[in-house]
GROMACS .gro file of C-alpha atoms in nm:
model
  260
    1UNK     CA    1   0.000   0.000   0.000
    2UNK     CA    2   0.147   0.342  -0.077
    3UNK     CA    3   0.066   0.675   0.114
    4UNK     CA    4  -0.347   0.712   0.003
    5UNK     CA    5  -0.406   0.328   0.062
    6UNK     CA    6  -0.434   0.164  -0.266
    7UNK     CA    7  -0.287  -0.138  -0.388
    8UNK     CA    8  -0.011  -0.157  -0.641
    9UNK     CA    9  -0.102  -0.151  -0.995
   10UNK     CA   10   0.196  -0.351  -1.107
   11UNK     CA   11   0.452  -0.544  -0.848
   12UNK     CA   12   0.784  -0.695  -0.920
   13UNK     CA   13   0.960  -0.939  -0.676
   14UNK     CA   14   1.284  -1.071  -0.694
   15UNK     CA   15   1.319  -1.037  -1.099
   16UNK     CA   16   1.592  -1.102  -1.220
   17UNK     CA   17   1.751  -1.147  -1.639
   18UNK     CA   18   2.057  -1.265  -1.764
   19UNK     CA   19   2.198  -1.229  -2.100
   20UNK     CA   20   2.466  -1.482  -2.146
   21UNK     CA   21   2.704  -1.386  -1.869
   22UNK     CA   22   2.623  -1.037  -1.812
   23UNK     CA   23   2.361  -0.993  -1.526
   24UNK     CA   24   2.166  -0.725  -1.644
   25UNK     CA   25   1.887  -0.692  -1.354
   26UNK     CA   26   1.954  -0.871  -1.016
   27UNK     CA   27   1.648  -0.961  -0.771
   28UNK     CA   28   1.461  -0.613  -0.841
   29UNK     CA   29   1.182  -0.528  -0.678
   30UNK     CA   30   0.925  -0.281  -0.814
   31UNK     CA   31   0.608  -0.122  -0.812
   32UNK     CA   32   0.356   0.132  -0.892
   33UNK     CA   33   0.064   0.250  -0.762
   34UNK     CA   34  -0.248   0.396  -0.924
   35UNK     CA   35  -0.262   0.750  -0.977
   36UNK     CA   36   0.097   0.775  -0.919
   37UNK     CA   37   0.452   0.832  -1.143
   38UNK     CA   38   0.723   0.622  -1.077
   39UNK     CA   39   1.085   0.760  -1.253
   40UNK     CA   40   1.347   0.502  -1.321
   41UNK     CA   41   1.718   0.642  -1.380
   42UNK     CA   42   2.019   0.535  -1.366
   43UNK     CA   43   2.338   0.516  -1.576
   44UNK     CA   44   2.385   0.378  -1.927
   45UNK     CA   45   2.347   0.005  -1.863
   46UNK     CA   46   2.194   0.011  -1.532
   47UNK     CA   47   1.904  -0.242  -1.660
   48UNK     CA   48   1.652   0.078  -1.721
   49UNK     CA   49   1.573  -0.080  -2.083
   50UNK     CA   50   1.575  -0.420  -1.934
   51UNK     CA   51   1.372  -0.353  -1.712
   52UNK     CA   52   1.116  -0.168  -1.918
   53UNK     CA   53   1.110  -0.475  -2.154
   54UNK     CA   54   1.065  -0.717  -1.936
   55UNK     CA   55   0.754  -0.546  -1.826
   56UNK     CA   56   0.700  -0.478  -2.165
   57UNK     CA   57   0.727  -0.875  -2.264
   58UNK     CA   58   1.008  -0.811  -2.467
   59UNK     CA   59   1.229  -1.011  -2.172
   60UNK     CA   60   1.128  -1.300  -1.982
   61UNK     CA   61   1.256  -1.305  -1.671
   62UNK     CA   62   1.491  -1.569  -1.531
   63UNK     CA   63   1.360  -1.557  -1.197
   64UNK     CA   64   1.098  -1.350  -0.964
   65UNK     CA   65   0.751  -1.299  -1.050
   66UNK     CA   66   0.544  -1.007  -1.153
   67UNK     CA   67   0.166  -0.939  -1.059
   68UNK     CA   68  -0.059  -0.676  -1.193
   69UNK     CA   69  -0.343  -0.514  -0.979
   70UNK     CA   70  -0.288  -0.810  -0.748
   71UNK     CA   71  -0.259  -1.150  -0.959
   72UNK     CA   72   0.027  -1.294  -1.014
   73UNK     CA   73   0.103  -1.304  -1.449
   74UNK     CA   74   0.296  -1.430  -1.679
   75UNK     CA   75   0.389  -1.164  -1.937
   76UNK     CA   76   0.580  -1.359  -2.226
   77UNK     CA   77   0.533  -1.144  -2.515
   78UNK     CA   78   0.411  -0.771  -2.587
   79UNK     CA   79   0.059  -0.866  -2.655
   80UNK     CA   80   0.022  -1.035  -2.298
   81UNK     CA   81   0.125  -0.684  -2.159
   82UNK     CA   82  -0.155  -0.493  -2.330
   83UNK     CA   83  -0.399  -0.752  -2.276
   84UNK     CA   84  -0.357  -0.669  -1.919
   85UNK     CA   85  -0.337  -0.290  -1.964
   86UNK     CA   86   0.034  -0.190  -1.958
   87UNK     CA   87   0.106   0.047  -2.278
   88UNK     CA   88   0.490   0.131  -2.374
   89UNK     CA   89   0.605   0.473  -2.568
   90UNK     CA   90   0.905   0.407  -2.689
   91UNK     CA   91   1.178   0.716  -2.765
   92UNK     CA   92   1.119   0.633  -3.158
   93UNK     CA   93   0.731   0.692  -3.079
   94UNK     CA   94   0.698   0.464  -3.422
   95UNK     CA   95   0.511   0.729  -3.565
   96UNK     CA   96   0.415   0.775  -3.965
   97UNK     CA   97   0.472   1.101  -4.048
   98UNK     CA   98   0.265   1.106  -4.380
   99UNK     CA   99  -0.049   0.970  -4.170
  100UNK     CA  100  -0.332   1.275  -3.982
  101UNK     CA  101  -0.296   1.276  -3.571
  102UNK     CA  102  -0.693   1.026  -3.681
  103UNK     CA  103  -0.453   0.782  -3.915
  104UNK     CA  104  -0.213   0.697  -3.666
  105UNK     CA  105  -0.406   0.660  -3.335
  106UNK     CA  106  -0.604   0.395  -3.497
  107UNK     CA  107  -0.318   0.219  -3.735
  108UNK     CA  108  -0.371  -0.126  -3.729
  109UNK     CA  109  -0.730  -0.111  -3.534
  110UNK     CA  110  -0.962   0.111  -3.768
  111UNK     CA  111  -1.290   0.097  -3.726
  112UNK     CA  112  -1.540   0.013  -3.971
  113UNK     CA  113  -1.848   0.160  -4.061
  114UNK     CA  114  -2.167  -0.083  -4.110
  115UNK     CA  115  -2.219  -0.347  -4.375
  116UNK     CA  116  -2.019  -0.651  -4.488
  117UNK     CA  117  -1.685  -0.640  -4.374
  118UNK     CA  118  -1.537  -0.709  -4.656
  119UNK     CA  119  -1.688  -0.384  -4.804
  120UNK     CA  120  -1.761  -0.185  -4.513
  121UNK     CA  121  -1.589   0.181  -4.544
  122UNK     CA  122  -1.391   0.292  -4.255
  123UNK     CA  123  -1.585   0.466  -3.953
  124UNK     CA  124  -1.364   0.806  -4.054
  125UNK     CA  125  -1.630   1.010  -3.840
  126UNK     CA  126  -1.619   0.753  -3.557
  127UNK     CA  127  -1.255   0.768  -3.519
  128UNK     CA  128  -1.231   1.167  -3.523
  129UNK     CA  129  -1.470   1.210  -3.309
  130UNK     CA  130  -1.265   0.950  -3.052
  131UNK     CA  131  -0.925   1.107  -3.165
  132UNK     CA  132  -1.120   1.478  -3.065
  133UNK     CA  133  -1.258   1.392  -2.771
  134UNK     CA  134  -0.948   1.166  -2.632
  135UNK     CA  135  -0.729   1.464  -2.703
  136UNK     CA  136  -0.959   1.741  -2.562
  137UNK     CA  137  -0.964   1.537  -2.214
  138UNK     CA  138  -0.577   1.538  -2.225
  139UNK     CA  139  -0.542   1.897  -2.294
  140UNK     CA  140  -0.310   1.818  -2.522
  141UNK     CA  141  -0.167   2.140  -2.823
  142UNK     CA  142  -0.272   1.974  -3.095
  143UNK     CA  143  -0.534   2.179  -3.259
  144UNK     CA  144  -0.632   2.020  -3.625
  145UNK     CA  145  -0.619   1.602  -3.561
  146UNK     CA  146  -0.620   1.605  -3.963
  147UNK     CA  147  -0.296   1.748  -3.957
  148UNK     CA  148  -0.026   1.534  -4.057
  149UNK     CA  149   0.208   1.427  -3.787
  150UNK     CA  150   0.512   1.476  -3.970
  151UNK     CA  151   0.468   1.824  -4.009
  152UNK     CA  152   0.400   1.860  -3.598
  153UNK     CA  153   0.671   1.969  -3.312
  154UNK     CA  154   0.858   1.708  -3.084
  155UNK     CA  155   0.617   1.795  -2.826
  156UNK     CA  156   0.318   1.718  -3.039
  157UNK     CA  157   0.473   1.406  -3.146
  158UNK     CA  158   0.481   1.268  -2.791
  159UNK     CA  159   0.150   1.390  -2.716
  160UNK     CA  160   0.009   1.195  -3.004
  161UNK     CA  161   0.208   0.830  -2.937
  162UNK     CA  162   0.104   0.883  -2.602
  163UNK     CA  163  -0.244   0.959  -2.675
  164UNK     CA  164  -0.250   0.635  -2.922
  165UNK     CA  165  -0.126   0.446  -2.645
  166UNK     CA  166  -0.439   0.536  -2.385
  167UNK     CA  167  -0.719   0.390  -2.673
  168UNK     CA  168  -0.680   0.038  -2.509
  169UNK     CA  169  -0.792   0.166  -2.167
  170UNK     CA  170  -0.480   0.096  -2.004
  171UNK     CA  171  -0.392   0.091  -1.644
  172UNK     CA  172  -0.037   0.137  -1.668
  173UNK     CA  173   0.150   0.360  -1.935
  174UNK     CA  174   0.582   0.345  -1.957
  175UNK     CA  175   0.737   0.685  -2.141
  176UNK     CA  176   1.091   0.588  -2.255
  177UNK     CA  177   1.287   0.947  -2.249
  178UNK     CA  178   0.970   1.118  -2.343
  179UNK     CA  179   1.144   1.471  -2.331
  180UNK     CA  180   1.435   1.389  -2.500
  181UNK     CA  181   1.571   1.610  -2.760
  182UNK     CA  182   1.292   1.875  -2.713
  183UNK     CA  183   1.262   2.213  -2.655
  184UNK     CA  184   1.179   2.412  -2.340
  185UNK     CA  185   0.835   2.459  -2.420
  186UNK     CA  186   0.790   2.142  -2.603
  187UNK     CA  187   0.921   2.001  -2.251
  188UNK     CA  188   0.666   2.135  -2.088
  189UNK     CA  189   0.390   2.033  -2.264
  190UNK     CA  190   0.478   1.714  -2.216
  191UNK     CA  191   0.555   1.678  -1.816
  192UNK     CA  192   0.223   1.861  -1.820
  193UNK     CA  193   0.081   1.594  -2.037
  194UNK     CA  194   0.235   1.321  -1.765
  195UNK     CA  195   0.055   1.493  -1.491
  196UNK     CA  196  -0.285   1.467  -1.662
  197UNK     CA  197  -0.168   1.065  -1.649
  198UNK     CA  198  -0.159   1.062  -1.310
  199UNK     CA  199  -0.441   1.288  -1.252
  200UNK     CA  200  -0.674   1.043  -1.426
  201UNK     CA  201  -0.514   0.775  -1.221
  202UNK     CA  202  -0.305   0.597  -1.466
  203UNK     CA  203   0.022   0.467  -1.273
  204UNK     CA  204   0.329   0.583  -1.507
  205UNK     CA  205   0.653   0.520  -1.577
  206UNK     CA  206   0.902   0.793  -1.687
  207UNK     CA  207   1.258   0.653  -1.766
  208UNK     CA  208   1.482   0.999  -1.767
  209UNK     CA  209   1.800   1.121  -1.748
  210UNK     CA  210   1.711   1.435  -1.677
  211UNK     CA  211   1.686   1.468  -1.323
  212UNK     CA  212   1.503   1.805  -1.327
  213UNK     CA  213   1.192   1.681  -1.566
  214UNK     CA  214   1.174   1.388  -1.313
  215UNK     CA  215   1.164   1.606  -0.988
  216UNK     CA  216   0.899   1.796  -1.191
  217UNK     CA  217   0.673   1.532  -1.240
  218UNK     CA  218   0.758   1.242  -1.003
  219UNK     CA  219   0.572   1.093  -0.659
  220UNK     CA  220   0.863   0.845  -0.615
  221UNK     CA  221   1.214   0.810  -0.820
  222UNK     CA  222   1.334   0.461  -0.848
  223UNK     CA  223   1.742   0.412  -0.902
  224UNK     CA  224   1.868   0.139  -1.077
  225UNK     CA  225   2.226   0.076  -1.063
  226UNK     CA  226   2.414  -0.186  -1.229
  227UNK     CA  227   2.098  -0.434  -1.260
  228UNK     CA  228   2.023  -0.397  -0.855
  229UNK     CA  229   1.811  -0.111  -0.693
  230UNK     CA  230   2.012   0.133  -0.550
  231UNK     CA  231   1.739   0.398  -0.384
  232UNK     CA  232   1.374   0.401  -0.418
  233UNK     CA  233   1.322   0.782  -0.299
  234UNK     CA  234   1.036   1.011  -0.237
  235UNK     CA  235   1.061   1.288  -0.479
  236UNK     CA  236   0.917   1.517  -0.197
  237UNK     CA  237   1.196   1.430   0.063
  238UNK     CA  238   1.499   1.412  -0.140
  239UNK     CA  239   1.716   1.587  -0.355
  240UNK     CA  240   1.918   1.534  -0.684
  241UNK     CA  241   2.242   1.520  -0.512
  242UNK     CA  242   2.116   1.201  -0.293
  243UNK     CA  243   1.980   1.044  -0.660
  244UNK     CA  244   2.300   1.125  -0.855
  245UNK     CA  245   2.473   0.977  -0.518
  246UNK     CA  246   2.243   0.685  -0.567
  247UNK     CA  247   2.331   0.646  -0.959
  248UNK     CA  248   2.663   0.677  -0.917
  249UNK     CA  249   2.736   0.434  -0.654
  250UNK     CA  250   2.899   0.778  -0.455
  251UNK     CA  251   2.867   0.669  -0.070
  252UNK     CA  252   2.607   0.478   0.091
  253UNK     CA  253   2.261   0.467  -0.141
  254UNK     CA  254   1.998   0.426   0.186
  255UNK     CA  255   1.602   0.464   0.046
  256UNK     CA  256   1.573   0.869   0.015
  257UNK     CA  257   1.299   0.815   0.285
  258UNK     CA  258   1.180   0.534   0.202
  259UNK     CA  259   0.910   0.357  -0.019
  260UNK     CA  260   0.552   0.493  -0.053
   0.00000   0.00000   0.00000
């Protein structure tokens, strides 16, 4: 249970993945809460993207076990995670840039209009409306969803994979460096976007290496350090000198106040 009582949403014991002989996550233990952002930093090859994946069901893991809102799962491929409700934006975003905002929320799951399926005409008013009304409760900056997403910002970009990633009705969503390469203002229209997550009671994931985006948006920051947890802090009660500490292996790690 964290601070306002609920159960985690996801829960990872004692997980743990090889790859050949490099140990590349070590009896981590994990979770996240409803309504609540979780950041996970750490160095280049701390097991962030292992991590991630094996969440993901990229990875299996070699040992531990996983639960989501309180059954224990077996995640073994991608589609097992979003059968449960766990969505992943990736730092490509996998977006098509000659596709409308409409085009590539529903790429691969149009919607059809009514007759025969074999010559039913795509719902296109159907989907707009959805992509309207999905963006309009996100607040997202995006004012035209016929627009083509090539010709958008970074920011909008994000906005748009991570607004293709809610259609499922997920319960968990994972941003891989979601401010990466942008702008100030593009920035912040995306860690505003993240808090709209967690106001509508997703629990989220934000891998970063920026430490100030994830004191901006984050309830607890989670350290990996060479496949092992090394802190699982507060955001409120600590400071980025205890989490680069904690990255960095500088002195003793401790919990940063310990979990939620």
């Amino acid at each position: 249970m964290n601070a306002n009582g609920s159960a985690p949403v996801l829960e990872l014991k004692g997980v743990s993945k090889s790859f050949g002989p490099v140990q590349a996550l070590n009896d981590v233990n994990f979770e996240v809460h409803p309504g609540e952002v979780v950041a996970l930093v750490g160095d280049n090859g701390a097991g962030k993207s292992t991590l991630v994946k094996t969440i993901a069901g990229i990875h299996s893991p070699d040992a531990g076990t996983i639960s989501f809102e309180g059954d224990d799962v077996h995640i073994t491929n991608p589609s097992d995670a979003v059968a449960l409700g766990i969505a992943t934006v990736y730092q490509d975003l996998a977006l098509c840039d000659n596709l409308d905002v409409v085009e590539n929320l529903f790429l691969g799951r149009e919607e059809m209009a009514g007759g025969p399926p074999v010559f039913a005409p795509l719902d296109e008013v159907g989907m707009e409306k959805q992509t309207g009304e999905l963006l309009e409760n996100l607040a997202v900056t995006i004012t035209d969803v016929r627009n083509e997403v090539g010709t958008m910002s970074g920011g909008q970009r994000q906005q748009v994979a991570i607004a293709r990633s809610l259609l499922g009705e997920p319960k968990l969503v994972m941003l891989d460096e979601p401010t990466a390469a942008l702008g100030v203002r593009q920035t912040a229209q995306v860690l505003a976007l993240v808090k709209r997550l967690r106001e509508r009671g997703y629990g989220v994931v934000v891998i970063s290496h920026n430490l100030a985006d994830v004191f901006e948006v984050a309830d607890r920051i989670y350290v990996l350090r060479l496949g092992r947890e090394a802190g699982d802090f507060k955001a409120g009660e600590a400071n980025q000198d205890q989490v680069v500490k904690a990255i960095t292996g500088a002195g003793a790690s401790g919990n940063g106040g310990g979990k939620s």
